[in-house]
Short mmCIF file of C-alpha atoms and ligand atoms in Angstrom, two decimals:
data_model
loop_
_atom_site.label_atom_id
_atom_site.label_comp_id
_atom_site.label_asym_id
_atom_site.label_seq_id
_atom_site.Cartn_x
_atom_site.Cartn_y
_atom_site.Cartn_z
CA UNK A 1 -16.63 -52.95 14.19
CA UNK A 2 -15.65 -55.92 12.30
CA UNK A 3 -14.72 -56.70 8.54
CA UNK A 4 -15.62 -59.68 5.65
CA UNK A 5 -13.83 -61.27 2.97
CA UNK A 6 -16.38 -62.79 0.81
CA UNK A 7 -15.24 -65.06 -2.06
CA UNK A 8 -16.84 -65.94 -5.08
CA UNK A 9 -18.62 -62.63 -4.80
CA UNK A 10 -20.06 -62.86 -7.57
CA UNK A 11 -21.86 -66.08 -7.38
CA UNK A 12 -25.32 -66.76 -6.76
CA UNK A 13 -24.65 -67.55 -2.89
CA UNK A 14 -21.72 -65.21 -2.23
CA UNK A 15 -23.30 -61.65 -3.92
CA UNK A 16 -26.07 -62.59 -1.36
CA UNK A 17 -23.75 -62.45 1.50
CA UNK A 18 -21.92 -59.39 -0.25
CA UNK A 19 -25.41 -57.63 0.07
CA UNK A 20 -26.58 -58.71 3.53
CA UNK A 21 -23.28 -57.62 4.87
CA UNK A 22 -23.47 -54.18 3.05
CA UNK A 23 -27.07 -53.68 4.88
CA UNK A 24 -25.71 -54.85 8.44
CA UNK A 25 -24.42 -51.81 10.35
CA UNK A 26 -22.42 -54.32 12.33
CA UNK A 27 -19.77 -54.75 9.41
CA UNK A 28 -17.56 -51.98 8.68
CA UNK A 29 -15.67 -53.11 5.72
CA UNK A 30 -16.40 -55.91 3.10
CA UNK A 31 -13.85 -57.24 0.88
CA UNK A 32 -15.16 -58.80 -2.67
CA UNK A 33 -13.32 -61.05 -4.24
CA UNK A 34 -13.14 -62.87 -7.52
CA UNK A 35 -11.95 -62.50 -10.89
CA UNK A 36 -14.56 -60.64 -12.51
CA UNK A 37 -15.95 -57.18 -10.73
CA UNK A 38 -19.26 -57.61 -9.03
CA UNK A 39 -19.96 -53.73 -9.83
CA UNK A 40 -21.27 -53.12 -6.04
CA UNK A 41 -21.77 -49.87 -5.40
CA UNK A 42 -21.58 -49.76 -1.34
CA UNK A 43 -18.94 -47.64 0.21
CA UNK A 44 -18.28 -50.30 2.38
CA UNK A 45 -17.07 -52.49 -0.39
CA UNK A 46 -13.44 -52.49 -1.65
CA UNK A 47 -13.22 -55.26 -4.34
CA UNK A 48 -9.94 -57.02 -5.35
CA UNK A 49 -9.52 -59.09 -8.27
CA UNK A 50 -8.17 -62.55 -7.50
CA UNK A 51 -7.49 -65.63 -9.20
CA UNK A 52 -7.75 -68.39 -6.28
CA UNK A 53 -6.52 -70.98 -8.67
CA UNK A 54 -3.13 -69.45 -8.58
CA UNK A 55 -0.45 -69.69 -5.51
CA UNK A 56 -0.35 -68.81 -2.20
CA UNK A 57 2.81 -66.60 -2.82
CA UNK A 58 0.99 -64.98 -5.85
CA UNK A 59 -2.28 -64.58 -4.27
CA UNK A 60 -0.86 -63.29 -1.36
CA UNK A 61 0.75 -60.45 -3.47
CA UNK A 62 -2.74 -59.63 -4.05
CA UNK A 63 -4.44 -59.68 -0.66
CA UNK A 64 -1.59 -56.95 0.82
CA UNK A 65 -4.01 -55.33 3.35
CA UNK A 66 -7.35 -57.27 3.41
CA UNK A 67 -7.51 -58.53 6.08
CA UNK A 68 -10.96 -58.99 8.58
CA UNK A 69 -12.37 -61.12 11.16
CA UNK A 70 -14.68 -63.18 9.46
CA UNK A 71 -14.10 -65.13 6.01
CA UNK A 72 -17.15 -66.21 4.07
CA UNK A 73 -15.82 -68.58 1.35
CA UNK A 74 -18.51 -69.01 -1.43
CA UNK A 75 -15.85 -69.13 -4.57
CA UNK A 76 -16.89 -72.83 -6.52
CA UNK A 77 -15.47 -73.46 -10.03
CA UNK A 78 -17.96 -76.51 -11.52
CA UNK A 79 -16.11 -79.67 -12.64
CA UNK A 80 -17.67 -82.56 -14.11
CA UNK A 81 -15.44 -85.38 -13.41
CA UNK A 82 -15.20 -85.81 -9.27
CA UNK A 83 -11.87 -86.34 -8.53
CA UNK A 84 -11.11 -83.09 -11.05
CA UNK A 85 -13.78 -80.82 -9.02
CA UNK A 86 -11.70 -82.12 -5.53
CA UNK A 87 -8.64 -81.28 -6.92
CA UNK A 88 -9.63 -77.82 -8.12
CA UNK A 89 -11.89 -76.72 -5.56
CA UNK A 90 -9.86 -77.83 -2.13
CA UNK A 91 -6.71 -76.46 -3.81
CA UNK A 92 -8.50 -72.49 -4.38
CA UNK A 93 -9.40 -73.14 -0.14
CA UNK A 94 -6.19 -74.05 0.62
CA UNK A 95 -3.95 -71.90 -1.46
CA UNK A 96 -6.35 -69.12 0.28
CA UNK A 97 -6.06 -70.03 3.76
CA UNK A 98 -2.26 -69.97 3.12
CA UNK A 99 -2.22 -66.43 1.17
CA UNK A 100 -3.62 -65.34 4.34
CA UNK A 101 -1.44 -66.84 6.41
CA UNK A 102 1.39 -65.61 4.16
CA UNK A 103 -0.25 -61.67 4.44
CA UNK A 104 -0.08 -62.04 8.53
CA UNK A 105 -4.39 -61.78 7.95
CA UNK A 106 -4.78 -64.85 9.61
CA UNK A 107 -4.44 -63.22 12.91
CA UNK A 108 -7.09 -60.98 12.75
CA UNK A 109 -9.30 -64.00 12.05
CA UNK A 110 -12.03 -65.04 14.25
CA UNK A 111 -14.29 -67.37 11.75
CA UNK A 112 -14.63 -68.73 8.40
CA UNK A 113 -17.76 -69.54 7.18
CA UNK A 114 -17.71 -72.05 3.65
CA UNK A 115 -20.42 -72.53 1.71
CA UNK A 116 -20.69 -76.43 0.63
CA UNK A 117 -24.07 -78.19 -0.06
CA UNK A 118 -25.84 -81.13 0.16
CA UNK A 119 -23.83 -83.30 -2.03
CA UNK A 120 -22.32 -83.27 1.11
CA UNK A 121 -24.49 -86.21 1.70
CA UNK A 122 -24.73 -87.17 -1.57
CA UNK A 123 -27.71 -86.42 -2.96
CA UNK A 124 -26.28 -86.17 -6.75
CA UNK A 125 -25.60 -90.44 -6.47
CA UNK A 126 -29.16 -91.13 -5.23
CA UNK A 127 -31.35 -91.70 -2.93
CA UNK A 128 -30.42 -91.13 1.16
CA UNK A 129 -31.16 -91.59 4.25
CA UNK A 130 -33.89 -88.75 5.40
CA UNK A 131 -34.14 -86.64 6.78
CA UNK A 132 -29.92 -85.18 5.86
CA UNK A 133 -28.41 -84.95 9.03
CA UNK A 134 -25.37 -82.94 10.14
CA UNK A 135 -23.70 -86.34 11.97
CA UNK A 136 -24.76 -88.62 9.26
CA UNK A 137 -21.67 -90.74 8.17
CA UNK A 138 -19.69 -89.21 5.46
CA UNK A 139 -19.87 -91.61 2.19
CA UNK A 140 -16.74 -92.49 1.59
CA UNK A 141 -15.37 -95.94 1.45
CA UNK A 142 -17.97 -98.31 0.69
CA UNK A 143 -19.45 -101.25 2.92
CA UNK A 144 -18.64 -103.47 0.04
CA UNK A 145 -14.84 -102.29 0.61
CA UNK A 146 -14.90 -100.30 -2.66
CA UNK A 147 -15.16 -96.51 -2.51
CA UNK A 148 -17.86 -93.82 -3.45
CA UNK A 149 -16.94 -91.02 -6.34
CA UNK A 150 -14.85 -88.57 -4.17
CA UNK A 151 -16.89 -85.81 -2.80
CA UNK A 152 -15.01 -82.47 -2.88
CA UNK A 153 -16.62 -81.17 0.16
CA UNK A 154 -15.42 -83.09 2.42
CA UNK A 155 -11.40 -82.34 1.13
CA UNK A 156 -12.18 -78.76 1.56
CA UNK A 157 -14.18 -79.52 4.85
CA UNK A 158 -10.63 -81.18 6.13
CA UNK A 159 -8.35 -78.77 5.18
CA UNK A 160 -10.81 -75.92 7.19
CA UNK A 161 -10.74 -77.55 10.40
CA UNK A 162 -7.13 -78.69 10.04
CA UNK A 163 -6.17 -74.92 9.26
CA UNK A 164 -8.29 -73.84 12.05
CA UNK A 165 -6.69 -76.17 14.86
CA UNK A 166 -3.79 -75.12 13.85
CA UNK A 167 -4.13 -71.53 14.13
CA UNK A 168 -6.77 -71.17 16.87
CA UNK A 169 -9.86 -69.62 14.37
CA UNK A 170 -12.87 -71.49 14.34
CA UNK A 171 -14.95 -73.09 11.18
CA UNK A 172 -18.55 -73.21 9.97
CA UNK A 173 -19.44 -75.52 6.99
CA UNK A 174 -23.15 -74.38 5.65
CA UNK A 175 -25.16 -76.89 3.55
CA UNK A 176 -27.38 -75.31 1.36
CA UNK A 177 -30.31 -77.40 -0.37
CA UNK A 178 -30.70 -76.45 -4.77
CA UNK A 179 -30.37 -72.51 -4.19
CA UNK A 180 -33.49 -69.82 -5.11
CA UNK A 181 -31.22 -66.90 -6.56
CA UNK A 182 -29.54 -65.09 -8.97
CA UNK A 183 -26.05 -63.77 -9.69
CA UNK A 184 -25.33 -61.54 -13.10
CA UNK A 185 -24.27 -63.34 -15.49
CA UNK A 186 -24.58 -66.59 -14.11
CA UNK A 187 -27.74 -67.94 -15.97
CA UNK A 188 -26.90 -71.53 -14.04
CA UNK A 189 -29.65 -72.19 -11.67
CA UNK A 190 -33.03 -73.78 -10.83
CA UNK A 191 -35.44 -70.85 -11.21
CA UNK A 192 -34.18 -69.53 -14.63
CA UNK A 193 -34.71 -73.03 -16.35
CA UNK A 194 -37.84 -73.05 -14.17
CA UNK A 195 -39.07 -70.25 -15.36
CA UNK A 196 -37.78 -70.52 -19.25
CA UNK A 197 -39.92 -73.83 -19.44
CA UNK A 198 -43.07 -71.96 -18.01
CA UNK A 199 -42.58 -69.44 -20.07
CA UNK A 200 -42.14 -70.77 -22.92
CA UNK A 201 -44.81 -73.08 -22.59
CA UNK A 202 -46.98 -70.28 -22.26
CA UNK A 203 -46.30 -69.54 -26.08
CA UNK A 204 -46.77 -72.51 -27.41
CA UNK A 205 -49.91 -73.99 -28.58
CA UNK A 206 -52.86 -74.40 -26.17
CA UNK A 207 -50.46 -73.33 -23.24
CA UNK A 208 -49.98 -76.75 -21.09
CA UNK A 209 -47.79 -77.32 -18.74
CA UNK A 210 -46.85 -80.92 -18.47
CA UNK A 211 -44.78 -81.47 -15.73
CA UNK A 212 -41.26 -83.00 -16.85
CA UNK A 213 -40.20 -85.50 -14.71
CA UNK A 214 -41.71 -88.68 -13.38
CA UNK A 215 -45.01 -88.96 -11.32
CA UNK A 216 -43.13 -90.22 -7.82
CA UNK A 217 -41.20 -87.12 -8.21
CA UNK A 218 -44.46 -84.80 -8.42
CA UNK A 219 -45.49 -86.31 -5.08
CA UNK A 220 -42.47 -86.63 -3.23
CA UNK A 221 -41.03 -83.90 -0.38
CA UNK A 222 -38.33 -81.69 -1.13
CA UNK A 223 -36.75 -78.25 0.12
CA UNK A 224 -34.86 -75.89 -1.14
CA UNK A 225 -32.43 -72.40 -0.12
CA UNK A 226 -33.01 -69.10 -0.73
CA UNK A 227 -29.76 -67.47 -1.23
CA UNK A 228 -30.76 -64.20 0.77
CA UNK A 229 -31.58 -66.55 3.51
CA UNK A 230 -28.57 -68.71 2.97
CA UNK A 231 -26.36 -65.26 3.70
CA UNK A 232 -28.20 -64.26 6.99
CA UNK A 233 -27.57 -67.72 7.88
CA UNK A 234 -23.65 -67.04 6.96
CA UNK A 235 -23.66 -63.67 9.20
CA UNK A 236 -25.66 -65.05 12.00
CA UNK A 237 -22.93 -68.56 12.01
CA UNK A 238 -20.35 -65.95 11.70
CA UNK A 239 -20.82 -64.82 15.31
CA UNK A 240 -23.38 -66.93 17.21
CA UNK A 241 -21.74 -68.17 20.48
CA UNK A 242 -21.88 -71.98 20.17
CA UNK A 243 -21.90 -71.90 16.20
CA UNK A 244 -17.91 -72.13 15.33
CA UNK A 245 -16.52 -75.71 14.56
CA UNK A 246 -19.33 -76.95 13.27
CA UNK A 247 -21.23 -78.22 10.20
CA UNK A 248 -25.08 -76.99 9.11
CA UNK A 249 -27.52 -77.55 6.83
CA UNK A 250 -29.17 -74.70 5.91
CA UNK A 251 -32.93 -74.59 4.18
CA UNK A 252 -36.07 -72.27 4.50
CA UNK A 253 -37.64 -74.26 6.79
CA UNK A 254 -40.43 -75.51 4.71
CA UNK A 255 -41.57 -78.39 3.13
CA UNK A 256 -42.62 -78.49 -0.35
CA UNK A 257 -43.25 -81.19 -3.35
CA UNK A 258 -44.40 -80.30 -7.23
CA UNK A 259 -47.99 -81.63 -6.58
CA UNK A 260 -48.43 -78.15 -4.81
CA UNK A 261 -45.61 -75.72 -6.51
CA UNK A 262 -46.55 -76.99 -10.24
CA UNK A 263 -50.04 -75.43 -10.28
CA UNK A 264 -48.98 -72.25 -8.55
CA UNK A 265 -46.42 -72.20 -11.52
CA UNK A 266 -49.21 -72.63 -14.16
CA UNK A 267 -51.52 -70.05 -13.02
CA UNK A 268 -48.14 -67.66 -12.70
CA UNK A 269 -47.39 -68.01 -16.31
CA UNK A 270 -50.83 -68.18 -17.55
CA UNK A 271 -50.63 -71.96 -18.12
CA UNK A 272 -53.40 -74.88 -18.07
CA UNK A 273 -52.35 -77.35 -15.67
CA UNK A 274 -52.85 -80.46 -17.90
CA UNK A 275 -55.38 -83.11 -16.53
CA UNK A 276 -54.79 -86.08 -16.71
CA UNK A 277 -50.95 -84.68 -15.74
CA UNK A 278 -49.53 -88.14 -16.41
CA UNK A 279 -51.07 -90.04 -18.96
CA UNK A 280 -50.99 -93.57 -19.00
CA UNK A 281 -49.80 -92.97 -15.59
CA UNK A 282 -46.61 -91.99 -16.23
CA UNK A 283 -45.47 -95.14 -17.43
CA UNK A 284 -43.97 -96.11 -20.55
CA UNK A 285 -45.66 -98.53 -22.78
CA UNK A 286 -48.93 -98.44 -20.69
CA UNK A 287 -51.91 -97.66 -22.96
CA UNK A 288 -52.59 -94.07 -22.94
CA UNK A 289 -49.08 -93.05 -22.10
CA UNK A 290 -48.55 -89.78 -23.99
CA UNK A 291 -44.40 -89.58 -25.06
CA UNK A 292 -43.68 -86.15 -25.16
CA UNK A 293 -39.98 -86.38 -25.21
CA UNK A 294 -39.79 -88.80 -22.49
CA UNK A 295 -36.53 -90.28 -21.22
CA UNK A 296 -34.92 -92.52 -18.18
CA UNK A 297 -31.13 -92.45 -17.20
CA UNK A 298 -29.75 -95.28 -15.42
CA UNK A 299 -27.25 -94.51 -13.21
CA UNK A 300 -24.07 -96.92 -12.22
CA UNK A 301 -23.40 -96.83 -8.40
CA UNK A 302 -25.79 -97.68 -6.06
CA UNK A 303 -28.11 -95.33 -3.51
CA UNK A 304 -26.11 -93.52 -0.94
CA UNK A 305 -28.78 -95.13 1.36
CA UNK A 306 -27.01 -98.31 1.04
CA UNK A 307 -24.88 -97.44 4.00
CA UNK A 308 -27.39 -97.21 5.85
CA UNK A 309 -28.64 -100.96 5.30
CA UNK A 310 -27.68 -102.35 8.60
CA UNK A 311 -29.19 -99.42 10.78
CA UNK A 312 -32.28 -99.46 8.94
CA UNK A 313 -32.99 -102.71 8.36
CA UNK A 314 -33.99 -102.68 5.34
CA UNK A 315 -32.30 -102.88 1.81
CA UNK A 316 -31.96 -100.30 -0.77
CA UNK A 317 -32.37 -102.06 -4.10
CA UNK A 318 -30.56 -101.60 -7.78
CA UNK A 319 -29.29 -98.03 -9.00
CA UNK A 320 -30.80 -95.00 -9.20
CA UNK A 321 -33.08 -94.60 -11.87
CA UNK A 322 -34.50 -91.11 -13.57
CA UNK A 323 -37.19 -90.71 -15.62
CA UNK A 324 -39.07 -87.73 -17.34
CA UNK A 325 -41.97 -87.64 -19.59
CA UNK A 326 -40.17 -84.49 -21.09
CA UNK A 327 -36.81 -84.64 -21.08
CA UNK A 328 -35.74 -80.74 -20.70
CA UNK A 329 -32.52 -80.97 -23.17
CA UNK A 330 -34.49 -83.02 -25.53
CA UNK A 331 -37.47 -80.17 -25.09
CA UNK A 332 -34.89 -77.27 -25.42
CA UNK A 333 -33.61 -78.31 -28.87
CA UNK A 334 -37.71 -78.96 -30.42
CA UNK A 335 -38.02 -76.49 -33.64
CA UNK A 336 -41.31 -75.62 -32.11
CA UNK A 337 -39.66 -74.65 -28.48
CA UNK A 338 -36.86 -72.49 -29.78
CA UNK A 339 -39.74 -70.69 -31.72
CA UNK A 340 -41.33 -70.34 -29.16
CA UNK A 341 -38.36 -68.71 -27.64
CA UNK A 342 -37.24 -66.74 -30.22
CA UNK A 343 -40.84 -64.60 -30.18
CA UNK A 344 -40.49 -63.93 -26.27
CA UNK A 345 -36.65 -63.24 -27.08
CA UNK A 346 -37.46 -60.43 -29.57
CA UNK A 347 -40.41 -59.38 -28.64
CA UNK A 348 -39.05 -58.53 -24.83
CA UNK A 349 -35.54 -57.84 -25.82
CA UNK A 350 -34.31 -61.22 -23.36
CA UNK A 351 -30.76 -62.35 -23.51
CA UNK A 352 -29.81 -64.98 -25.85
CA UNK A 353 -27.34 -66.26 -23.38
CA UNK A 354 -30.02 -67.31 -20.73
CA UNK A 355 -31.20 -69.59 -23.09
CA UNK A 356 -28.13 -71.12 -24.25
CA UNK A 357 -26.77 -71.54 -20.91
CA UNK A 358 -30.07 -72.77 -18.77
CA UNK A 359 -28.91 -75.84 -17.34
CA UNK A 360 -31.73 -78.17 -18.34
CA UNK A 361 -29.54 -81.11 -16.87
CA UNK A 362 -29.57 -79.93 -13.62
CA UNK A 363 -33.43 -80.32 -13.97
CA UNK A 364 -33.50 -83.84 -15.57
CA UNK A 365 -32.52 -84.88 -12.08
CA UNK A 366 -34.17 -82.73 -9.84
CA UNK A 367 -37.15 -83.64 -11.38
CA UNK A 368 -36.54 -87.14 -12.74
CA UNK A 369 -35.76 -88.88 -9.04
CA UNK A 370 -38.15 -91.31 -7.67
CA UNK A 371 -37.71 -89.93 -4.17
CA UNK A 372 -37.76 -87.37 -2.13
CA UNK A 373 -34.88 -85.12 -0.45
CA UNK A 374 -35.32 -83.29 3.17
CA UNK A 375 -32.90 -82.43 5.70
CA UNK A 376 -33.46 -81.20 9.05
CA UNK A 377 -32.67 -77.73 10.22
CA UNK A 378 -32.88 -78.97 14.20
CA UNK A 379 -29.16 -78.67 15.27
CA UNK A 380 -29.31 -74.71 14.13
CA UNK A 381 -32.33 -74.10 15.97
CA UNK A 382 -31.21 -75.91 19.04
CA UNK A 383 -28.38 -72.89 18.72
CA UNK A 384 -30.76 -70.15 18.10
CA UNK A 385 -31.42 -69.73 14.36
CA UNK A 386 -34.69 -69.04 14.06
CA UNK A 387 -34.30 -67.93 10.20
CA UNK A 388 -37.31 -68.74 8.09
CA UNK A 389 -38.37 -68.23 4.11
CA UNK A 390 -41.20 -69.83 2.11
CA UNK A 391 -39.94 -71.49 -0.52
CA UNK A 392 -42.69 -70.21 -3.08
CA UNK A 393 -42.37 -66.62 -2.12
CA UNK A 394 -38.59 -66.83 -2.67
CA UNK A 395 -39.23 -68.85 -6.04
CA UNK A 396 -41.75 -65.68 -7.12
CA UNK A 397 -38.82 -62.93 -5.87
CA UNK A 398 -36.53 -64.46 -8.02
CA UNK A 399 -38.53 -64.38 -10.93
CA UNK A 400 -38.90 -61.19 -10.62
CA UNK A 401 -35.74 -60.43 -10.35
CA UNK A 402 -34.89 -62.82 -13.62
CA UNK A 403 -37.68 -60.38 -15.25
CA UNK A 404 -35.52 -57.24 -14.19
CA UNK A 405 -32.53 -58.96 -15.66
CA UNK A 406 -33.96 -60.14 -18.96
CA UNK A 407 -33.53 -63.53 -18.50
CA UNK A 408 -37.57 -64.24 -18.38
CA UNK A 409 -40.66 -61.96 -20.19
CA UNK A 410 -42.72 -59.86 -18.07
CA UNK A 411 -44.85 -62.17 -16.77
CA UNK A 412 -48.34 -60.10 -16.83
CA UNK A 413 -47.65 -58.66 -20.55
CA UNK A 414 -46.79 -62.71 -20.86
CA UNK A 415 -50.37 -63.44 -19.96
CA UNK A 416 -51.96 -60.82 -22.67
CA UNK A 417 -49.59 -60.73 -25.55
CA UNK A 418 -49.79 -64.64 -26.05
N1 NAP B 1 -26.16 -72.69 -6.72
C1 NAP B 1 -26.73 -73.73 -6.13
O1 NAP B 1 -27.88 -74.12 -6.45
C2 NAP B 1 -26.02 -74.43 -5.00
C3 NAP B 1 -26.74 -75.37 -4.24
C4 NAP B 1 -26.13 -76.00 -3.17
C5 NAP B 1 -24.79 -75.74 -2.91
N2 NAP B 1 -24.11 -74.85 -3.68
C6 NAP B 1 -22.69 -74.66 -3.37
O2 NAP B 1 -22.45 -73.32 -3.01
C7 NAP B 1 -21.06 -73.03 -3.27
C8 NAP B 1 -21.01 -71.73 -4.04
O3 NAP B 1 -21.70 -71.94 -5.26
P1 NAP B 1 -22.48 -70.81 -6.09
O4 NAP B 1 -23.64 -71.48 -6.71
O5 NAP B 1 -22.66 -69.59 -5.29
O6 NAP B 1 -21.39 -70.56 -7.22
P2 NAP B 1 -21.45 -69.63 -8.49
O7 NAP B 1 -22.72 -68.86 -8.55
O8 NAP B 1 -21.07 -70.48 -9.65
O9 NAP B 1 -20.27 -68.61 -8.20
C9 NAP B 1 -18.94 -69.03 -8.11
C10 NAP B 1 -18.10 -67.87 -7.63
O10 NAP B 1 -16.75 -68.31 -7.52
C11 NAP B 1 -15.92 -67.36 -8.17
N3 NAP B 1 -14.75 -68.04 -8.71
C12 NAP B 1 -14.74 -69.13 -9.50
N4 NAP B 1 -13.46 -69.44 -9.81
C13 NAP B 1 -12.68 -68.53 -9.23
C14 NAP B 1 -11.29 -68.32 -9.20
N5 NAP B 1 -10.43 -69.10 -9.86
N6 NAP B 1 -10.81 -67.26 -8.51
C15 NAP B 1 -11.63 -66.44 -7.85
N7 NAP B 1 -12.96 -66.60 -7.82
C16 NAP B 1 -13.48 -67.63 -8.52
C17 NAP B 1 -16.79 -66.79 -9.28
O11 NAP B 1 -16.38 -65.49 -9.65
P3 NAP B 1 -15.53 -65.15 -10.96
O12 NAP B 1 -15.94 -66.10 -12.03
O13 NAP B 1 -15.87 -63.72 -11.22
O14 NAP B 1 -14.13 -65.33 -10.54
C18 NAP B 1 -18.13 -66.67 -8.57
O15 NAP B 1 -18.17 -65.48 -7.83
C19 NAP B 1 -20.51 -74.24 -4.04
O16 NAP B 1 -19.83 -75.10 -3.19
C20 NAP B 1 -21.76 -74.90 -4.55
O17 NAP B 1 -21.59 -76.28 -4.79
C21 NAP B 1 -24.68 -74.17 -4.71
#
C-alpha cells in the first residue's frame, strides 16, 4: 500500500487532498506538511512542520523518514510583484525536490503531482485564446520581441520535469480554474467574499443585490474548481496509466456565467435581484446610469490573446480594461456596509478576521473582465477521468461550510432576523 506527502496542507487545495487521501483505503500513510499544524485527526496522518523556504540541507534534517511514492505539492506563498512570486515559489519546489533527494526519499518516488493554475495561461493579464488548452503556447517572450511578466508556473513546471528526467519519476502539473473551497484560517478565496457581499447586502436597506462588475461580464462563460474535486483529480493523476509527464487542466466540467449563478445567489441570501440590473446599461455617463461605487482599471500590457493574432486571424485590440458598477474595496470600506457587518458580526458571533482579510480584489477582476474564461477538460477524459461537480452545488457546500466556520451568518436565521 502506498504513501503521500502533501504540501501546503493546509491550504485550500492541499487540506482537500489531505482529506481525500485519508478516506482512500488505497493510501496507507499521509505525510502533512507545512509550517502551521493542520490539526487532522486521521491515524493515517503524521504531520511535520516544515519551512520550504529554507535549504535543502536544513529541510532535509526535517524530512528524516518521510518518505512515499507519490508527492502532491500544493504549498504557494502569494507574491505580488512577478518576478518576486517566481523567485519564491520555484525555489520552495526545488529546495524540496533536493531535501528529498538529500533524505535518499527520492527513490521510493513514483509521481509528483503540483498544483499550478490557470495563470498558467495567463488569465490574470487578460483576455485568451478559448477554450485554455494544455498545448497552448506558453506566454513568454513576446511577438513584438519584448517579454510577458514572468509567470512562476512555468519555472516550477521546468524544474519538475528536469528533476524527473533526471531521476526516472514521472510529473503531473494540474491547472485548477478560481477554486470553490475552504482552508482554516485562510479567509482568501472566491466564495467567502461571495458570500460576505450577499450577505451583507441582505442587511442593508431594501436588500438588492446589484451585481458588481460590468454587464459583458454577467453574460459571459466561465468555470470554476471545486477543491474536493481538484484532489480526486490529484489521486486519480497520481496513478492513472498514461497520466505521468503531463500537464492538465482541471475544472468541474460545467459551464456557468453570472446571468444564471447571480439570481440563485439572491434568492439564497434572501435578496431582490434588482431589475433593471444595470442601469443606464451599465455604462458610465449614459442617462440613467446609477453610480453605486463604480470603477474601471486600465491595465498596461496587452491581451494574452495577442499571440494568437496570426493563427486567428484576427486582432486583439488595446489593454485590458475592468469595470464594476460597485467596486468591492470601495463597497467594503462604505459606513453603511461595515454596519451592516458589524450587526451580522455580533449578532452571529462571525470572525472579525474574515472580514478584514476577504480579498475583494480578487473579485474586482473576476467580475470586472469583459470576457469570458473556459478551458477544456478533453485531454483528461481522452485518459479516463470522468470526474464531474456542478459548480453551484459546490458554491452552496462551501457556504455551508463558511457558515460552520463563522466566516458567513446562518443563512435561514439570515432570511428572518433581517
Ligand atoms: N485558491 C485558488 O483559488 C487557486 C486557483 C487556481 C490555482 N491555485 C493554485 O493552487 C496552488 C495552491 O494554492 P492554494 O490556494 O491551495 O494555497 P493556500 O490556500 O494559500 O495554501 C498555501 C499552503 O502553502 C503552505 N506554505 C506556504 N508557505 C510555506 C512555507 N514556507 N513552508 C511550508 N509550507 C508553506 C501553507 O501552509 P503554512 O502557512 O501553514 O505553512 C498552506 O498550506 C497555488 O499554485 C495557487 O496559485 C489556487
Amino acid at each position: 500500500m502506498p504513501s503521500a506527502i502533501v504540501t501546503g496542507a493546509t491550504g485550500i487545495t492541499g487540506s482537500a487532498v489531505v482529506h481525500h487521501l485519508c478516506k482512500d483505503p488505497e493510501y496507507r500513510k499521509i505525510y502533512s506538511l507545512s509550517r502551521s499544524s493542520p490539526g487532522d485527526k486521521s491515524p493515517k496522518i503524521q504531520h511535520a512542520t516544515v519551512d520550504l523556504q529554507s535549504s535543502a540541507e536544513g529541510m532535509a534534517k526535517e524530512l528524516q523518514g518521510v518518505e512515499a511514492e507519490y508527492v502532491f505539492f500544493c504549498a504557494y506563498l502569494a507574491r505580488d510583484d512577478p518576478a518576486e512570486a517566481t523567485r519564491v515559489n520555484a525555489a520552495m519546489l526545488k529546495n524540496f525536490i533536493q531535501a528529498l533527494e538529500k533524505t535518499g526519499a527520492i527513490g521510493r518516488l513514483k509521481r509528483f503531482v503540483l498544483t499550478a493554475g490557470f495563470k498558467h495561461y495567463g488569465v490574470h493579464l487578460g483576455q485568451c485564446k478559448q477554450p485554455l488548452q494544455e498545448d497552448d503556447p506558453l506566454l513568454e517572450a513576446k511577438t513584438s520581441g519584448d517579454s510577458w511578466p514572468q509567470i512562476f508556473y512555468y519555472e516550477q513546471e521546468r524544474i519538475l520535469s528536469a528533476a524527473a528526467a533526471k531521476k526516472g519519476w514521472e510529473w503531473v502539473v494540474t491547472l485548477p480554474e478560481d477554486v470553490l473551497g475552504y482552508a482554516r484560517g485562510n479567509f482568501m478565496n472566491e466564495a467567502s467574499a461571495l458570500g460576505l457581499y450577499c450577505a451583507v447586502s441582505k442587511v442593508l436597506p431594501g436588500s438588492e443585490l446589484p451585481y458588481p462588475g460590468c454587464k459583458a461580464n454577467y453574460f459571459a462563460f466561465n468555470c470554476w474548481t471545486s477543491a474536493n474535486l481538484h484532489a480526486k483529480f490529484c489521486l486519480w493523476a497520481a496513478t492513472a496509466p498514461k497520466a505521468g509527464n503531463n500537464i492538465f487542466n482541471v475544472m468541474n466540467g460545467d459551464t456557468e456565467s453570472f446571468q444564471n449563478l447571480w439570481p440563485r445567489l439572491a434568492q439564497r441570501f434572501g435578496c431582490k435581484v434588482p431589475n433593471p440590473m444595470f442601469p443606464g446599461g451599465g455604462v458610465p455617463d449614459s442617462p440613467g446610469f446609477k453610480n453605486y461605487e463604480a470603477t474601471t482599471v486600465r491595465m498596461s500590457n496587452p491581451h494574452p490573446l495577442k499571440e494568437h493574432e496570426d493563427t486567428i486571424g484576427v486582432k486583439a485590440e488595446g489593454s485590458p480594461t475592468l469595470f464594476l458598477q460597485v467596486d468591492p474595496e470601495k463597497w467594503a470600506k462604505r459606513s453603511d456596509v461595515n454596519e451592516a457587518w458589524g450587526k451580522l458580526r455580533d449578532k452571529y458571533g462571525l470572525d472579525q478576521k474574515a472580514w478584514e482579510k476577504a480579498t475583494w480584489d480578487f473579485l474586482t477582476f473576476v467580475l470586472g473582465r469583459d470576457w469570458s474564461c473556459v478551458g477544456t477538460m478533453s485531454k483528461a477524459r481522452k485518459l479516463g477521468w470522468t470526474g464531474y461537480a456542478d459548480t453551484w452545488e459546490e458554491l452552496e457546500e462551501t457556504f455551508e461550510v463558511l457558515e460552520r466556520e463563522g466566516v458567513l451568518p446562518p443563512v435561514e436565521k439570515l432570511k428572518k432576523d433581517f
